[in-house]
PDB file of C-alpha atoms in Angstrom:
ATOM      1  CA  GLN A   1     157.990 -11.390 -14.772  1.00 77.00           C
ATOM      2  CA  SER A   2     158.231 -12.963 -18.227  1.00 88.00           C
ATOM      3  CA  VAL A   3     160.824 -15.579 -19.120  1.00 92.00           C
ATOM      4  CA  LEU A   4     161.520 -13.568 -22.260  1.00 97.00           C
ATOM      5  CA  THR A   5     163.126 -10.266 -21.201  1.00 97.00           C
ATOM      6  CA  GLN A   6     162.688  -7.122 -23.354  1.00 98.00           C
ATOM      7  CA  PRO A   7     163.834  -3.583 -22.554  1.00 97.00           C
ATOM      8  CA  PRO A   8     160.871  -1.459 -21.315  1.00 97.00           C
ATOM      9  CA  SER A   9     161.493   1.292 -23.688  1.00 97.00           C
ATOM     10  CA  VAL A  10     163.682   2.274 -26.717  1.00 98.00           C
ATOM     11  CA  SER A  11     163.723   5.381 -28.701  1.00 97.00           C
ATOM     12  CA  GLY A  12     165.116   6.806 -31.941  1.00 97.00           C
ATOM     13  CA  ALA A  13     164.876   9.726 -34.281  1.00 97.00           C
ATOM     14  CA  PRO A  14     163.018   9.504 -37.589  1.00 97.00           C
ATOM     15  CA  GLY A  15     165.314   7.696 -40.160  1.00 97.00           C
ATOM     16  CA  GLN A  16     167.352   6.064 -37.643  1.00 97.00           C
ATOM     17  CA  ARG A  17     167.756   2.243 -36.969  1.00 97.00           C
ATOM     18  CA  VAL A  18     166.671   0.753 -33.651  1.00 98.00           C
ATOM     19  CA  THR A  19     166.876  -2.831 -32.222  1.00 98.00           C
ATOM     20  CA  ILE A  20     164.683  -4.417 -29.595  1.00 98.00           C
ATOM     21  CA  SER A  21     166.168  -7.454 -27.841  1.00 98.00           C
ATOM     22  CA  CYS A  22     164.341 -10.480 -26.437  1.00 98.00           C
ATOM     23  CA  THR A  23     166.465 -12.527 -24.122  1.00 97.00           C
ATOM     24  CA  GLY A  24     165.474 -16.003 -23.186  1.00 97.00           C
ATOM     25  CA  SER A  25     167.097 -19.185 -21.919  1.00 96.00           C
ATOM     26  CA  SER A  26     167.865 -22.830 -22.706  1.00 95.00           C
ATOM     27  CA  SER A  27     164.284 -23.796 -22.208  1.00 95.00           C
ATOM     28  CA  ASN A  28     162.921 -21.390 -24.877  1.00 95.00           C
ATOM     29  CA  ILE A  29     164.797 -19.400 -27.500  1.00 96.00           C
ATOM     30  CA  GLY A  30     168.079 -21.205 -26.674  1.00 95.00           C
ATOM     31  CA  ALA A  31     166.341 -24.585 -27.227  1.00 94.00           C
ATOM     32  CA  GLY A  32     165.663 -23.618 -30.765  1.00 93.00           C
ATOM     33  CA  TYR A  33     161.963 -22.693 -30.485  1.00 95.00           C
ATOM     34  CA  ALA A  34     160.918 -20.047 -33.005  1.00 95.00           C
ATOM     35  CA  VAL A  35     160.627 -16.385 -32.053  1.00 97.00           C
ATOM     36  CA  HIS A  36     157.741 -14.205 -33.326  1.00 98.00           C
ATOM     37  CA  TRP A  37     157.253 -10.535 -33.041  1.00 98.00           C
ATOM     38  CA  TYR A  38     154.059  -8.391 -32.870  1.00 98.00           C
ATOM     39  CA  GLN A  39     153.410  -4.658 -33.045  1.00 98.00           C
ATOM     40  CA  GLN A  40     150.648  -3.190 -31.032  1.00 98.00           C
ATOM     41  CA  LEU A  41     149.756   0.418 -31.915  1.00 97.00           C
ATOM     42  CA  PRO A  42     147.944   2.375 -29.195  1.00 93.00           C
ATOM     43  CA  GLY A  43     144.346   1.021 -28.534  1.00 93.00           C
ATOM     44  CA  THR A  44     144.617  -1.598 -31.174  1.00 96.00           C
ATOM     45  CA  ALA A  45     145.046  -5.349 -31.333  1.00 97.00           C
ATOM     46  CA  PRO A  46     148.540  -6.769 -31.855  1.00 97.00           C
ATOM     47  CA  ARG A  47     149.686  -7.318 -35.451  1.00 97.00           C
ATOM     48  CA  LEU A  48     152.065 -10.032 -36.557  1.00 97.00           C
ATOM     49  CA  LEU A  49     155.318  -8.524 -37.656  1.00 97.00           C
ATOM     50  CA  ILE A  50     157.809 -11.342 -37.841  1.00 98.00           C
ATOM     51  CA  TYR A  51     157.297 -15.101 -37.631  1.00 96.00           C
ATOM     52  CA  GLY A  52     159.687 -17.920 -37.497  1.00 94.00           C
ATOM     53  CA  ASN A  53     162.544 -15.744 -36.315  1.00 96.00           C
ATOM     54  CA  ARG A  54     162.973 -13.717 -39.552  1.00 97.00           C
ATOM     55  CA  ASN A  55     160.004 -14.083 -41.878  1.00 96.00           C
ATOM     56  CA  ARG A  56     157.784 -11.144 -42.672  1.00 97.00           C
ATOM     57  CA  PRO A  57     154.067 -11.640 -43.459  1.00 95.00           C
ATOM     58  CA  SER A  58     152.718 -10.166 -46.645  1.00 95.00           C
ATOM     59  CA  GLY A  59     152.281  -6.361 -46.162  1.00 95.00           C
ATOM     60  CA  VAL A  60     154.940  -5.892 -43.570  1.00 97.00           C
ATOM     61  CA  PRO A  61     157.658  -3.424 -44.852  1.00 96.00           C
ATOM     62  CA  ASP A  62     161.125  -4.645 -45.253  1.00 96.00           C
ATOM     63  CA  ARG A  63     162.278  -2.018 -42.761  1.00 97.00           C
ATOM     64  CA  PHE A  64     161.394  -4.598 -40.175  1.00 98.00           C
ATOM     65  CA  SER A  65     163.680  -7.612 -39.717  1.00 98.00           C
ATOM     66  CA  GLY A  66     164.318 -10.342 -37.149  1.00 97.00           C
ATOM     67  CA  SER A  67     167.196 -12.430 -36.121  1.00 97.00           C
ATOM     68  CA  ARG A  68     168.054 -15.010 -33.497  1.00 96.00           C
ATOM     69  CA  SER A  69     171.324 -15.998 -31.959  1.00 94.00           C
ATOM     70  CA  GLY A  70     171.654 -18.458 -29.106  1.00 94.00           C
ATOM     71  CA  PRO A  71     169.193 -17.723 -26.286  1.00 96.00           C
ATOM     72  CA  SER A  72     168.240 -14.191 -27.725  1.00 97.00           C
ATOM     73  CA  ALA A  73     166.454 -12.715 -30.577  1.00 98.00           C
ATOM     74  CA  SER A  74     166.238  -9.204 -31.950  1.00 98.00           C
ATOM     75  CA  LEU A  75     163.864  -7.021 -33.951  1.00 98.00           C
ATOM     76  CA  ALA A  76     165.440  -4.366 -36.079  1.00 98.00           C
ATOM     77  CA  ILE A  77     163.571  -1.418 -37.376  1.00 98.00           C
ATOM     78  CA  SER A  78     165.347   0.738 -39.983  1.00 97.00           C
ATOM     79  CA  GLY A  79     164.337   4.090 -41.356  1.00 97.00           C
ATOM     80  CA  LEU A  80     162.345   4.830 -38.297  1.00 97.00           C
ATOM     81  CA  GLN A  81     158.959   6.606 -38.965  1.00 97.00           C
ATOM     82  CA  ALA A  82     156.523   8.238 -36.677  1.00 96.00           C
ATOM     83  CA  GLU A  83     153.890   5.547 -37.367  1.00 96.00           C
ATOM     84  CA  ASP A  84     156.342   2.949 -35.857  1.00 97.00           C
ATOM     85  CA  GLU A  85     155.665   4.311 -32.464  1.00 97.00           C
ATOM     86  CA  ALA A  86     154.066   1.309 -30.592  1.00 97.00           C
ATOM     87  CA  ASP A  87     154.565  -1.432 -28.220  1.00 98.00           C
ATOM     88  CA  TYR A  88     156.521  -4.569 -29.518  1.00 98.00           C
ATOM     89  CA  TYR A  89     156.263  -8.029 -28.095  1.00 98.00           C
ATOM     90  CA  CYS A  90     158.355 -11.095 -28.730  1.00 98.00           C
ATOM     91  CA  GLN A  91     156.811 -14.572 -28.341  1.00 97.00           C
ATOM     92  CA  SER A  92     158.252 -18.074 -28.228  1.00 96.00           C
ATOM     93  CA  TYR A  93     157.627 -21.445 -26.418  1.00 94.00           C
ATOM     94  CA  ASP A  94     159.120 -22.452 -23.157  1.00 93.00           C
ATOM     95  CA  SER A  95     159.517 -26.151 -22.409  1.00 92.00           C
ATOM     96  CA  SER A  96     159.953 -25.776 -18.699  1.00 93.00           C
ATOM     97  CA  LEU A  97     156.490 -23.977 -18.471  1.00 90.00           C
ATOM     98  CA  SER A  98     155.030 -26.055 -21.315  1.00 88.00           C
ATOM     99  CA  ASP A  99     153.405 -22.819 -22.518  1.00 89.00           C
ATOM    100  CA  TRP A 100     153.653 -20.311 -25.318  1.00 91.00           C
ATOM    101  CA  VAL A 101     155.086 -17.115 -23.692  1.00 94.00           C
ATOM    102  CA  PHE A 102     155.337 -13.463 -24.527  1.00 96.00           C
ATOM    103  CA  GLY A 103     158.096 -11.036 -23.540  1.00 97.00           C
ATOM    104  CA  GLY A 104     157.086  -8.155 -21.324  1.00 96.00           C
ATOM    105  CA  GLY A 105     156.886  -5.715 -24.287  1.00 97.00           C
ATOM    106  CA  THR A 106     158.986  -2.725 -25.385  1.00 98.00           C
ATOM    107  CA  LYS A 107     157.599   0.729 -26.012  1.00 98.00           C
ATOM    108  CA  LEU A 108     159.204   2.437 -28.961  1.00 98.00           C
ATOM    109  CA  THR A 109     159.141   6.160 -28.900  1.00 97.00           C
ATOM    110  CA  VAL A 110     160.000   8.085 -32.159  1.00 96.00           C
ATOM    111  CA  LEU A 111     161.593  11.311 -31.026  1.00 93.00           C
TER     112      LEU A 111
ATOM    113  CA  GLN B   1     140.432 -11.287 -45.625  1.00 92.00           C
ATOM    114  CA  VAL B   2     140.022 -13.446 -42.600  1.00 95.00           C
ATOM    115  CA  GLN B   3     138.182 -11.522 -39.786  1.00 97.00           C
ATOM    116  CA  LEU B   4     137.627 -12.426 -36.141  1.00 97.00           C
ATOM    117  CA  GLN B   5     135.139 -10.791 -33.677  1.00 98.00           C
ATOM    118  CA  GLU B   6     134.826 -11.299 -30.021  1.00 98.00           C
ATOM    119  CA  SER B   7     131.421 -11.042 -28.279  1.00 97.00           C
ATOM    120  CA  GLY B   8     130.257 -11.535 -24.743  1.00 96.00           C
ATOM    121  CA  PRO B   9     129.503  -9.576 -21.493  1.00 96.00           C
ATOM    122  CA  GLY B  10     131.723  -6.709 -20.606  1.00 95.00           C
ATOM    123  CA  LEU B  11     131.111  -7.123 -16.889  1.00 97.00           C
ATOM    124  CA  VAL B  12     131.318 -10.339 -14.863  1.00 98.00           C
ATOM    125  CA  LYS B  13     130.930 -10.694 -11.169  1.00 98.00           C
ATOM    126  CA  PRO B  14     133.703 -12.264  -9.026  1.00 97.00           C
ATOM    127  CA  SER B  15     133.471 -16.128  -8.669  1.00 97.00           C
ATOM    128  CA  GLU B  16     131.376 -16.310 -11.819  1.00 98.00           C
ATOM    129  CA  THR B  17     132.207 -17.665 -15.196  1.00 98.00           C
ATOM    130  CA  LEU B  18     133.516 -15.485 -18.095  1.00 98.00           C
ATOM    131  CA  SER B  19     132.196 -16.586 -21.373  1.00 98.00           C
ATOM    132  CA  LEU B  20     133.301 -15.203 -24.759  1.00 98.00           C
ATOM    133  CA  THR B  21     132.677 -16.211 -28.304  1.00 98.00           C
ATOM    134  CA  CYS B  22     134.716 -15.462 -31.432  1.00 98.00           C
ATOM    135  CA  THR B  23     133.053 -15.454 -34.684  1.00 98.00           C
ATOM    136  CA  VAL B  24     135.287 -16.120 -37.800  1.00 97.00           C
ATOM    137  CA  SER B  25     134.511 -14.721 -41.213  1.00 96.00           C
ATOM    138  CA  ALA B  26     135.960 -15.465 -44.710  1.00 95.00           C
ATOM    139  CA  TYR B  27     137.598 -18.723 -43.434  1.00 94.00           C
ATOM    140  CA  SER B  28     136.173 -22.060 -42.218  1.00 93.00           C
ATOM    141  CA  ILE B  29     137.609 -23.050 -38.929  1.00 91.00           C
ATOM    142  CA  THR B  30     137.530 -26.688 -40.021  1.00 88.00           C
ATOM    143  CA  SER B  31     139.806 -26.040 -42.874  1.00 88.00           C
ATOM    144  CA  GLY B  32     142.985 -25.885 -40.680  1.00 84.00           C
ATOM    145  CA  TYR B  33     144.889 -23.696 -38.398  1.00 91.00           C
ATOM    146  CA  ASN B  34     144.446 -23.480 -34.671  1.00 93.00           C
ATOM    147  CA  TRP B  35     142.268 -20.976 -32.862  1.00 96.00           C
ATOM    148  CA  GLY B  36     143.410 -19.171 -29.662  1.00 96.00           C
ATOM    149  CA  TRP B  37     142.707 -16.828 -26.942  1.00 97.00           C
ATOM    150  CA  ILE B  38     145.108 -14.098 -25.540  1.00 97.00           C
ATOM    151  CA  ARG B  39     144.489 -11.552 -22.934  1.00 98.00           C
ATOM    152  CA  GLN B  40     146.029  -8.291 -21.854  1.00 98.00           C
ATOM    153  CA  PRO B  41     145.283  -6.669 -18.480  1.00 97.00           C
ATOM    154  CA  PRO B  42     144.985  -2.820 -18.632  1.00 96.00           C
ATOM    155  CA  GLY B  43     148.406  -1.260 -19.118  1.00 94.00           C
ATOM    156  CA  LYS B  44     150.203  -4.641 -19.112  1.00 95.00           C
ATOM    157  CA  GLY B  45     151.528  -7.251 -21.469  1.00 95.00           C
ATOM    158  CA  LEU B  46     150.106 -10.176 -23.417  1.00 96.00           C
ATOM    159  CA  GLU B  47     149.258 -13.517 -21.882  1.00 95.00           C
ATOM    160  CA  TRP B  48     148.466 -16.668 -23.770  1.00 94.00           C
ATOM    161  CA  ILE B  49     145.219 -18.375 -22.438  1.00 96.00           C
ATOM    162  CA  GLY B  50     144.946 -21.404 -24.751  1.00 93.00           C
ATOM    163  CA  GLY B  51     143.643 -22.624 -28.058  1.00 93.00           C
ATOM    164  CA  ILE B  52     142.012 -25.405 -29.961  1.00 93.00           C
ATOM    165  CA  TYR B  53     143.326 -27.261 -32.940  1.00 85.00           C
ATOM    166  CA  HIS B  54     141.032 -27.662 -36.011  1.00 75.00           C
ATOM    167  CA  SER B  55     141.007 -31.355 -34.913  1.00 78.00           C
ATOM    168  CA  GLY B  56     139.299 -30.389 -31.642  1.00 84.00           C
ATOM    169  CA  VAL B  57     142.423 -31.035 -29.380  1.00 89.00           C
ATOM    170  CA  THR B  58     142.786 -28.207 -26.796  1.00 92.00           C
ATOM    171  CA  TYR B  59     145.807 -26.821 -25.140  1.00 90.00           C
ATOM    172  CA  TYR B  60     145.855 -24.348 -22.129  1.00 93.00           C
ATOM    173  CA  ASN B  61     148.165 -22.138 -20.210  1.00 92.00           C
ATOM    174  CA  PRO B  62     149.095 -24.338 -17.339  1.00 92.00           C
ATOM    175  CA  SER B  63     148.571 -21.536 -14.850  1.00 93.00           C
ATOM    176  CA  LEU B  64     144.940 -21.213 -15.980  1.00 95.00           C
ATOM    177  CA  LYS B  65     144.268 -24.805 -17.046  1.00 94.00           C
ATOM    178  CA  SER B  66     141.968 -25.608 -14.067  1.00 96.00           C
ATOM    179  CA  ARG B  67     139.628 -22.814 -14.912  1.00 97.00           C
ATOM    180  CA  VAL B  68     139.684 -22.645 -18.790  1.00 98.00           C
ATOM    181  CA  THR B  69     137.561 -24.450 -21.375  1.00 97.00           C
ATOM    182  CA  ILE B  70     137.934 -23.700 -25.052  1.00 97.00           C
ATOM    183  CA  SER B  71     135.399 -25.229 -27.467  1.00 95.00           C
ATOM    184  CA  VAL B  72     134.318 -24.955 -31.070  1.00 93.00           C
ATOM    185  CA  ASP B  73     130.956 -24.686 -32.836  1.00 92.00           C
ATOM    186  CA  THR B  74     131.626 -25.601 -36.446  1.00 90.00           C
ATOM    187  CA  SER B  75     127.961 -25.017 -37.464  1.00 93.00           C
ATOM    188  CA  LYS B  76     128.373 -21.321 -36.565  1.00 94.00           C
ATOM    189  CA  ASN B  77     132.146 -21.015 -37.463  1.00 94.00           C
ATOM    190  CA  GLN B  78     132.767 -19.917 -33.882  1.00 95.00           C
ATOM    191  CA  PHE B  79     134.936 -20.785 -31.041  1.00 96.00           C
ATOM    192  CA  SER B  80     134.410 -19.979 -27.399  1.00 97.00           C
ATOM    193  CA  LEU B  81     136.221 -19.332 -24.189  1.00 98.00           C
ATOM    194  CA  ASN B  82     134.928 -20.051 -20.727  1.00 98.00           C
ATOM    195  CA  LEU B  83     137.015 -18.967 -17.613  1.00 98.00           C
ATOM    196  CA  SER B  84     135.564 -19.965 -14.344  1.00 97.00           C
ATOM    197  CA  SER B  85     135.857 -18.577 -10.787  1.00 97.00           C
ATOM    198  CA  VAL B  86     136.977 -15.246 -11.990  1.00 98.00           C
ATOM    199  CA  THR B  87     138.581 -12.464  -9.772  1.00 97.00           C
ATOM    200  CA  ALA B  88     139.619  -8.933 -10.380  1.00 97.00           C
ATOM    201  CA  ALA B  89     143.002 -10.346 -11.632  1.00 97.00           C
ATOM    202  CA  ASP B  90     141.100 -11.679 -14.707  1.00 98.00           C
ATOM    203  CA  THR B  91     140.074  -8.191 -15.723  1.00 98.00           C
ATOM    204  CA  ALA B  92     141.598  -7.748 -19.196  1.00 98.00           C
ATOM    205  CA  VAL B  93     141.136  -7.151 -22.941  1.00 98.00           C
ATOM    206  CA  TYR B  94     140.518 -10.602 -24.419  1.00 98.00           C
ATOM    207  CA  TYR B  95     141.572 -11.271 -27.949  1.00 98.00           C
ATOM    208  CA  CYS B  96     140.752 -14.180 -30.168  1.00 98.00           C
ATOM    209  CA  ALA B  97     143.217 -15.176 -32.874  1.00 97.00           C
ATOM    210  CA  ARG B  98     143.972 -17.535 -35.718  1.00 96.00           C
ATOM    211  CA  CYS B  99     147.134 -19.347 -34.942  1.00 94.00           C
ATOM    212  CA  SER B 100     149.692 -21.316 -37.052  1.00 92.00           C
ATOM    213  CA  CYS B 101     151.258 -23.961 -34.755  1.00 87.00           C
ATOM    214  CA  THR B 102     153.787 -26.715 -34.963  1.00 83.00           C
ATOM    215  CA  SER B 103     155.413 -28.600 -32.213  1.00 76.00           C
ATOM    216  CA  THR B 104     157.997 -25.858 -31.860  1.00 76.00           C
ATOM    217  CA  SER B 105     156.278 -22.719 -33.098  1.00 83.00           C
ATOM    218  CA  CYS B 106     152.941 -20.956 -32.700  1.00 88.00           C
ATOM    219  CA  PHE B 107     152.147 -17.578 -33.932  1.00 94.00           C
ATOM    220  CA  SER B 108     148.924 -15.611 -34.407  1.00 96.00           C
ATOM    221  CA  ASP B 109     148.425 -14.037 -37.870  1.00 95.00           C
ATOM    222  CA  TYR B 110     144.831 -12.726 -37.571  1.00 97.00           C
ATOM    223  CA  TRP B 111     143.435 -11.128 -34.428  1.00 98.00           C
ATOM    224  CA  GLY B 112     140.012  -9.904 -33.358  1.00 98.00           C
ATOM    225  CA  GLN B 113     139.793  -6.307 -32.241  1.00 97.00           C
ATOM    226  CA  GLY B 114     139.565  -7.339 -28.585  1.00 98.00           C
ATOM    227  CA  THR B 115     136.923  -7.014 -25.884  1.00 98.00           C
ATOM    228  CA  LEU B 116     137.309  -5.632 -22.451  1.00 98.00           C
ATOM    229  CA  VAL B 117     135.947  -7.771 -19.710  1.00 98.00           C
ATOM    230  CA  THR B 118     135.830  -6.263 -16.208  1.00 98.00           C
ATOM    231  CA  VAL B 119     135.502  -8.408 -13.130  1.00 98.00           C
ATOM    232  CA  SER B 120     133.638  -6.456 -10.538  1.00 96.00           C
ATOM    233  CA  ALA B 121     130.639  -6.836  -8.155  1.00 95.00           C
TER     234      ALA B 121
END
């Protein structure tokens, strides 16, 4: 049971916009610790998608965007494509655990 | 392009020590950044194990701290993970990664491909 809660699954049709939530608490996201997002395609290593709440590394399409509000963060994917089907993880720091923590992951299905 | 590659035994016996090495290419580990280990049990999510700053300072997941040692070999541009007294619960894909960390933020921008380590007699 992670301290960062993500929905187990989300889905959307090609071209649609989906959002994945990452809900924390006052000891992590709510305390102002940055949130990062990773994409993990089947059978591959995670790939950094968003860092520092809303920044995209070079090479990540602007269809991916991140935001944070209070104790929660969100990853939005617009113009959904079949290649976006993957697992998505949020990450932050938790001061109560004194540890870098990941959310449980969300499986995105493109219908 | 920075590249990381994990190496080590794919099978470890219970109670023994899991040892993995990460070889870094196209970047000197002494030039900056931190270097970390993350694992993923089959079919499950990611778990942070720990890391080492370019200064040599280490930081570990509190739940694993008593069993984990991370070290650096600058002459080989490698860093290593030792996890002692392993059990079946330590069976996972182990990833090494380059990490950009501050006091309030730590993210991994380059990852190795991962190596599956199975703990079994």
